[in-house]
Coordinates of C-alpha atoms in Angstrom, one line a residue:
M1 CA -18.7 1.9 -47.0
P2 CA -15.5 0.2 -48.1
K3 CA -12.5 2.2 -49.0
E4 CA -9.8 1.0 -51.3
T5 CA -6.3 1.0 -49.6
I6 CA -2.9 -0.3 -50.6
A7 CA -2.2 -3.8 -49.5
T8 CA 1.5 -3.8 -50.2
R9 CA 4.6 -3.7 -48.0
P10 CA 5.2 -0.5 -46.0
F11 CA 6.8 2.5 -47.7
A12 CA 9.9 2.3 -45.6
D13 CA 10.6 -1.2 -46.8
T14 CA 9.9 -0.6 -50.4
K15 CA 12.8 -1.2 -52.7
Q16 CA 13.5 0.5 -56.0
S17 CA 13.2 -2.7 -58.0
Y18 CA 9.8 -3.3 -56.4
L19 CA 8.7 0.3 -57.3
R20 CA 9.9 -0.1 -60.9
R21 CA 7.9 -3.3 -61.4
K22 CA 4.8 -1.6 -60.2
R23 CA 5.4 1.4 -62.3
W24 CA 6.1 -0.6 -65.4
A25 CA 3.0 -2.8 -64.9
V26 CA 0.7 0.2 -64.6
T27 CA 2.4 2.0 -67.5
L28 CA 1.8 -1.0 -69.7
F29 CA -1.8 -1.1 -68.7
Y30 CA -2.1 2.6 -69.7
F31 CA -0.4 1.7 -73.0
A32 CA -2.8 -1.2 -73.6
M33 CA -5.8 1.0 -73.0
G34 CA -4.5 3.7 -75.4
L35 CA -3.7 1.1 -78.1
C36 CA -7.1 -0.4 -77.9
F37 CA -8.9 2.9 -78.5
S38 CA -6.4 4.2 -81.1
T39 CA -6.8 0.9 -83.0
W40 CA -10.5 1.6 -83.4
A41 CA -9.9 5.3 -84.1
S42 CA -7.4 4.6 -86.9
R43 CA -10.1 2.7 -88.9
I44 CA -13.0 5.1 -88.4
P45 CA -12.6 6.7 -91.9
D46 CA -12.4 3.2 -93.5
I47 CA -15.4 1.8 -91.6
R48 CA -17.4 5.0 -92.4
A49 CA -16.6 4.7 -96.1
T50 CA -17.4 0.9 -96.2
M51 CA -20.8 1.5 -94.6
G52 CA -21.5 4.6 -96.7
M53 CA -22.3 6.8 -93.7
S54 CA -22.6 10.6 -93.8
E55 CA -21.0 12.8 -91.1
A56 CA -24.3 13.0 -89.2
E57 CA -24.9 9.2 -89.4
L58 CA -21.4 8.6 -88.1
G59 CA -22.0 11.1 -85.3
T60 CA -25.1 9.2 -84.4
L61 CA -23.4 5.9 -84.2
L62 CA -20.5 7.4 -82.1
F63 CA -23.1 8.4 -79.5
S64 CA -23.2 4.7 -78.6
I65 CA -19.9 5.0 -76.9
P66 CA -20.9 7.7 -74.3
I67 CA -24.2 5.9 -73.8
G68 CA -22.2 2.8 -72.8
Q69 CA -20.0 4.9 -70.6
L70 CA -23.0 6.5 -69.0
F71 CA -24.5 3.1 -68.3
M72 CA -21.3 1.9 -66.7
M73 CA -20.4 5.0 -64.8
P74 CA -22.4 4.3 -61.6
F75 CA -20.9 0.9 -61.3
S76 CA -17.2 1.4 -62.2
G77 CA -16.1 3.1 -59.0
R78 CA -18.1 0.8 -56.8
L79 CA -16.7 -2.3 -58.5
A80 CA -13.1 -0.9 -58.1
T81 CA -13.8 -0.2 -54.5
K82 CA -15.4 -3.5 -53.7
Y83 CA -13.0 -5.8 -55.6
G84 CA -9.9 -3.7 -55.9
S85 CA -8.7 -1.7 -58.9
H86 CA -6.0 -4.3 -59.6
R87 CA -8.8 -6.8 -60.4
T88 CA -11.3 -4.5 -62.1
V89 CA -8.7 -3.0 -64.5
V90 CA -7.8 -6.6 -65.7
V91 CA -11.5 -7.6 -66.2
G92 CA -12.4 -4.2 -67.7
L93 CA -9.5 -4.2 -70.2
V94 CA -10.0 -7.8 -71.3
F95 CA -13.7 -7.1 -72.2
Y96 CA -12.6 -3.8 -73.7
I97 CA -10.3 -5.8 -76.1
F98 CA -13.1 -8.3 -76.9
S99 CA -15.4 -5.4 -77.7
L100 CA -12.8 -4.1 -80.1
V101 CA -12.8 -7.4 -82.0
G102 CA -16.6 -7.1 -82.0
L103 CA -16.3 -3.8 -83.9
G104 CA -14.4 -5.7 -86.6
F105 CA -17.3 -8.2 -87.0
A106 CA -19.8 -5.4 -87.6
T107 CA -21.4 -5.5 -91.0
E108 CA -24.6 -3.6 -90.3
R109 CA -25.0 -0.2 -88.6
W110 CA -27.1 -1.7 -85.7
H111 CA -24.3 -4.2 -85.1
L112 CA -21.7 -1.4 -85.0
A113 CA -23.9 0.6 -82.6
A114 CA -24.2 -2.4 -80.2
A115 CA -20.5 -3.1 -80.3
L116 CA -19.7 0.6 -79.6
F117 CA -22.0 0.5 -76.6
F118 CA -20.0 -2.3 -75.0
F119 CA -16.8 -0.6 -76.1
G120 CA -17.9 2.4 -74.2
M121 CA -19.0 0.4 -71.1
F122 CA -15.7 -1.4 -70.7
S123 CA -13.6 1.7 -71.6
N124 CA -15.2 3.4 -68.6
L125 CA -14.4 0.5 -66.2
S126 CA -10.9 0.4 -67.5
N127 CA -10.4 4.1 -67.3
I128 CA -11.5 4.5 -63.7
S129 CA -9.6 1.5 -62.6
V130 CA -6.3 2.3 -64.4
N131 CA -6.3 5.9 -63.1
T132 CA -7.0 4.6 -59.6
Q133 CA -3.9 2.4 -60.1
G134 CA -2.0 5.4 -61.2
I135 CA -3.0 7.3 -58.1
Y136 CA -1.8 4.5 -55.8
T137 CA 1.4 4.0 -57.7
E138 CA 2.2 7.7 -57.5
G139 CA 1.5 7.4 -53.8
I140 CA 4.1 4.7 -53.2
Y141 CA 6.6 6.6 -55.3
R142 CA 6.0 9.8 -53.3
R143 CA 6.5 12.0 -56.3
T144 CA 4.6 13.1 -59.4
I145 CA 4.6 10.4 -62.2
M146 CA 1.0 10.7 -63.4
S147 CA 2.1 12.6 -66.5
S148 CA 4.4 9.7 -67.6
F149 CA 1.4 7.3 -67.3
H150 CA -0.6 9.5 -69.6
G151 CA 2.4 9.7 -71.8
A152 CA 2.3 5.9 -72.2
W153 CA -1.4 6.2 -73.2
S154 CA -0.4 8.8 -75.8
T155 CA 2.4 6.7 -77.1
A156 CA 0.0 4.0 -77.7
G157 CA -2.2 6.4 -79.6
F158 CA 0.4 7.2 -82.3
T159 CA 1.6 3.6 -82.2
G160 CA -2.0 2.6 -83.1
A161 CA -2.0 5.2 -85.8
F162 CA 1.2 3.8 -87.4
I163 CA -0.1 0.2 -87.0
G164 CA -3.3 1.3 -88.7
L165 CA -1.3 2.9 -91.5
G166 CA 0.6 -0.4 -92.0
M167 CA -2.6 -2.4 -91.9
L168 CA -4.1 -0.2 -94.6
A169 CA -1.0 -0.6 -96.7
L170 CA -1.4 -4.4 -96.4
K171 CA -5.1 -4.0 -97.3
L172 CA -6.1 -6.0 -94.2
T173 CA -9.8 -5.8 -93.1
P174 CA -10.6 -4.1 -89.7
L175 CA -11.4 -7.5 -88.3
A176 CA -8.0 -8.9 -89.1
H177 CA -6.4 -5.7 -87.8
F178 CA -8.4 -5.6 -84.6
S179 CA -7.8 -9.4 -84.0
A180 CA -4.0 -9.0 -84.4
V181 CA -3.9 -6.1 -81.9
A182 CA -6.1 -8.0 -79.5
V183 CA -3.5 -10.8 -79.3
L184 CA -0.8 -8.3 -78.4
L185 CA -2.9 -6.6 -75.8
L186 CA -3.9 -9.9 -74.1
T187 CA -0.3 -10.8 -74.0
I188 CA 0.6 -7.5 -72.2
I189 CA -2.1 -8.2 -69.6
A190 CA -1.0 -11.8 -69.0
L191 CA 2.6 -10.7 -68.4
N192 CA 2.0 -7.8 -66.1
Y193 CA -1.2 -8.2 -64.1
R194 CA 0.6 -9.8 -61.2
H195 CA 2.7 -6.7 -60.7
L196 CA -0.2 -4.2 -60.3
V197 CA -0.5 -2.4 -57.0
K198 CA -2.7 -4.7 -54.8
V199 CA -5.5 -3.0 -53.0
K200 CA -8.1 -4.3 -50.6
A201 CA -11.4 -3.1 -49.1
V202 CA -11.5 -2.1 -45.4
P203 CA -14.5 -0.9 -43.4
R204 CA -15.0 2.8 -43.1
P205 CA -17.7 4.6 -41.1
A206 CA -20.3 6.2 -43.3
K207 CA -19.9 9.8 -42.2
K208 CA -21.1 11.4 -45.4
K209 CA -24.0 10.8 -47.7
L210 CA -23.3 8.6 -50.7
F211 CA -24.1 11.4 -53.1
S212 CA -22.8 14.4 -51.2
K213 CA -22.3 17.8 -52.9
P214 CA -19.0 17.8 -54.9
D215 CA -16.3 20.2 -53.9
P216 CA -16.7 23.4 -56.1
I217 CA -13.0 23.5 -57.0
L218 CA -13.2 19.9 -58.3
L219 CA -16.2 20.8 -60.4
W220 CA -14.2 23.8 -61.8
L221 CA -11.3 21.5 -62.6
G222 CA -13.7 19.1 -64.2
V223 CA -15.1 21.7 -66.5
M224 CA -11.5 22.7 -67.5
A225 CA -10.7 19.0 -68.2
F226 CA -14.0 18.7 -70.1
C227 CA -13.0 21.5 -72.5
C228 CA -9.6 19.7 -73.0
M229 CA -11.3 16.4 -73.6
V230 CA -13.6 17.8 -76.2
S231 CA -10.5 19.0 -78.1
E232 CA -8.8 15.6 -77.6
G233 CA -11.8 13.7 -78.6
I234 CA -12.3 15.4 -81.9
M235 CA -8.7 14.8 -82.8
F236 CA -9.2 11.0 -82.1
D237 CA -12.4 10.6 -84.0
W238 CA -12.4 13.4 -86.7
S239 CA -8.7 14.1 -87.5
G240 CA -8.7 11.3 -90.1
V241 CA -12.0 12.4 -91.6
Y242 CA -10.7 16.0 -91.7
F243 CA -7.6 14.9 -93.6
K244 CA -9.7 12.9 -96.0
D245 CA -12.6 15.3 -96.7
V246 CA -11.1 18.7 -96.0
V247 CA -7.4 18.4 -96.7
K248 CA -8.0 15.9 -99.5
A249 CA -5.0 13.9 -98.5
P250 CA -4.1 10.7 -100.5
G251 CA -5.4 7.5 -99.0
A252 CA -2.0 6.5 -97.5
L253 CA -1.7 9.9 -95.8
V254 CA -5.1 10.1 -94.2
V255 CA -3.7 8.9 -90.9
L256 CA -0.9 11.6 -90.9
G257 CA -3.0 14.2 -89.1
Y258 CA -3.9 11.8 -86.3
A259 CA -0.3 10.5 -86.0
S260 CA 1.1 14.1 -85.9
F261 CA -1.2 14.9 -83.1
M262 CA -0.4 11.8 -81.1
V263 CA 3.4 12.1 -81.5
M264 CA 3.5 15.6 -80.1
M265 CA 1.0 14.8 -77.4
A266 CA 3.2 11.9 -76.2
A267 CA 6.3 14.0 -76.3
G268 CA 4.7 16.8 -74.4
R269 CA 3.6 14.4 -71.6
F270 CA 7.0 12.8 -71.2
L271 CA 8.5 16.3 -70.9
G272 CA 5.6 17.7 -69.0
D273 CA 7.0 17.2 -65.5
R274 CA 10.1 19.2 -66.1
V275 CA 8.1 22.1 -67.7
I276 CA 5.7 22.1 -64.8
Q277 CA 8.5 22.3 -62.3
K278 CA 9.9 25.3 -64.0
L279 CA 6.7 27.3 -64.9
G280 CA 4.1 25.9 -62.5
R281 CA 0.9 24.0 -63.3
K282 CA -1.3 27.0 -63.6
R283 CA 0.8 28.8 -66.2
V284 CA 1.3 25.6 -68.1
I285 CA -2.4 25.0 -68.3
Q286 CA -3.0 28.5 -69.6
I287 CA -0.3 28.3 -72.3
S288 CA -1.6 24.8 -73.3
G289 CA -5.1 26.1 -73.7
C290 CA -3.8 28.9 -76.1
L291 CA -1.9 26.3 -78.1
I292 CA -5.1 24.3 -78.6
S293 CA -6.8 27.3 -80.0
L294 CA -3.8 28.3 -82.2
G295 CA -3.5 24.8 -83.6
L296 CA -7.2 24.3 -84.5
F297 CA -7.6 27.8 -86.0
S298 CA -4.4 27.2 -88.1
A299 CA -5.9 23.9 -89.4
V300 CA -9.1 25.7 -90.3
L301 CA -7.3 28.5 -92.1
L302 CA -4.6 26.3 -93.8
P303 CA -6.3 23.1 -94.9
Y304 CA -3.2 21.6 -96.7
I305 CA -1.3 18.5 -95.8
V306 CA 1.9 20.0 -94.3
P307 CA 0.5 23.1 -92.6
C308 CA -2.4 21.0 -91.2
A309 CA -0.1 18.3 -89.9
I310 CA 2.0 20.9 -88.1
A311 CA -1.2 22.5 -86.7
F312 CA -2.3 19.2 -85.3
M313 CA 1.1 18.8 -83.7
V314 CA 0.5 22.1 -81.9
V315 CA -2.9 20.9 -80.7
G316 CA -1.2 17.7 -79.4
L317 CA 1.3 19.8 -77.5
G318 CA -1.5 21.8 -76.1
V319 CA -3.6 19.0 -74.7
S320 CA -0.6 17.0 -73.5
T321 CA -0.2 18.3 -70.0
I322 CA -3.6 19.7 -69.1
V323 CA -5.4 16.6 -67.9
P324 CA -2.4 15.2 -66.0
S325 CA -1.9 18.6 -64.3
I326 CA -5.6 18.8 -63.4
Y327 CA -5.5 15.3 -61.9
S328 CA -2.5 16.3 -59.8
I329 CA -4.1 19.5 -58.6
A330 CA -7.3 17.6 -57.7
G331 CA -5.3 14.9 -55.9
R332 CA -3.8 17.6 -53.6
N333 CA -7.2 19.0 -52.5
P334 CA -7.0 19.1 -48.7
N335 CA -10.8 18.6 -48.3
V336 CA -11.3 15.4 -50.4
P337 CA -9.4 12.1 -50.6
P338 CA -7.3 11.8 -53.8
G339 CA -9.4 8.8 -55.1
I340 CA -12.7 10.6 -54.7
A341 CA -11.2 13.8 -56.1
L342 CA -10.0 12.0 -59.2
Q343 CA -13.4 10.3 -59.7
T344 CA -15.2 13.6 -59.5
V345 CA -13.0 15.3 -62.0
S346 CA -12.8 12.4 -64.5
S347 CA -16.6 11.8 -64.3
V348 CA -17.1 15.4 -65.6
S349 CA -14.2 15.5 -68.0
F350 CA -14.7 12.2 -69.8
F351 CA -18.1 13.3 -71.1
G352 CA -16.2 15.8 -73.2
F353 CA -14.1 13.1 -74.7
M354 CA -17.1 10.9 -75.5
L355 CA -19.9 13.5 -76.3
G356 CA -17.7 16.0 -78.2
P357 CA -17.1 13.9 -81.3
P358 CA -20.7 12.9 -81.9
V359 CA -21.9 16.5 -81.5
I360 CA -19.2 17.6 -84.0
G361 CA -20.7 15.3 -86.5
Y362 CA -24.1 17.0 -86.3
V363 CA -22.5 20.5 -86.4
A364 CA -20.4 19.5 -89.4
S365 CA -23.5 18.1 -91.2
A366 CA -25.3 21.4 -90.6
T367 CA -22.4 23.6 -91.5
S368 CA -19.0 22.1 -92.4
L369 CA -16.2 20.3 -90.7
R370 CA -14.0 23.4 -90.8
I371 CA -16.5 25.4 -88.9
S372 CA -16.8 22.6 -86.3
F373 CA -13.1 22.7 -85.7
A374 CA -13.2 26.5 -85.4
I375 CA -15.9 26.2 -82.7
V376 CA -13.8 23.7 -80.7
A377 CA -10.8 26.0 -81.0
V378 CA -12.7 28.5 -78.7
F379 CA -12.6 25.8 -76.0
G380 CA -8.8 26.3 -75.8
F381 CA -9.2 30.0 -74.8
G382 CA -11.9 28.9 -72.4
I383 CA -9.3 26.6 -70.6
A384 CA -6.9 29.5 -70.3
L385 CA -9.5 31.8 -68.8
L386 CA -10.8 29.1 -66.4
A387 CA -7.2 28.4 -65.3
S388 CA -6.7 32.0 -64.3
R389 CA -9.3 31.6 -61.6
I390 CA -7.7 28.5 -60.1
K391 CA -5.1 28.7 -57.4
A392 CA -2.9 25.7 -58.2
M393 CA -1.7 23.7 -55.3
E394 CA 2.0 23.6 -56.1

């Protein structure tokens, strides 16, 4: 079975300028991925209103994304291993961008569902490939930089929110909005793909079964990341709807909740490495879980523009360092290679990001959106409790 390895110059001969090029290229690919998704997320309330969908109907359509992810999941890792993540991340991201434009063309619900299916497919291929690139780049740096990569993804999130706000102010259609962003994203790819960390496949004796039993610690970490991803996912897909339907914010301020969340999430990730060095990963994860609960419960109890925006900022700070910290802990597992460890954890956790929002739609339809957010708030305390049983590998 082939194993992906770095096909670059030896560590001893690596220069700082070479490292910086690699880091910036991977950082910009993270940014492009985040901007692609946040561009779609920023127009969800608008598309929902245009098609006249209820919360349950929107939730049903959003299931197309995890279905696409589930379809692609068995192939993403194999493709990245066989052809190299530096190739699959380019192919995956290009088709991810094309599927974004396809969402703008959707005029019927079945069309939107089909476009979301492909959107989910290529987001999975891009996600596995870009995180594999992050692992290899961190390897040639010989120090933790994963948090900064995720910070770039978060920066793209609130960048997409502000672009969405501007597009709404200009009264541009989702198609015009998505097409303009697509041109920008394709330009980023064209300028940076040559500087990705090159990897190649080399033979490796098949000593283990293809579907061997996952390491229990990795599954535990995956469950923690799953809880975090549920919280993050509802903020992406439902924060705008919450501000529109619960907070009753004016049209121009509907994106404020999403933007508040993303700004603080990005700030927390760029500052995360320093905080982790001071407090340790385990304690940071525990505190972060409590912040998620505090923020969501506050939004439920105080559904007004300013308090709710602040509450969403607290949620953003809470989710900012959890997944990067979990990835770092998983990568240090002495029993499993870093790439396999990352794939195990991300395979479990990403279902939280994709399945959480659709389920919230059904719960909100049966009860209310405020009750749905209160239920997800409990997940934050769950993260803190789960972290107490993990011995972090500092």
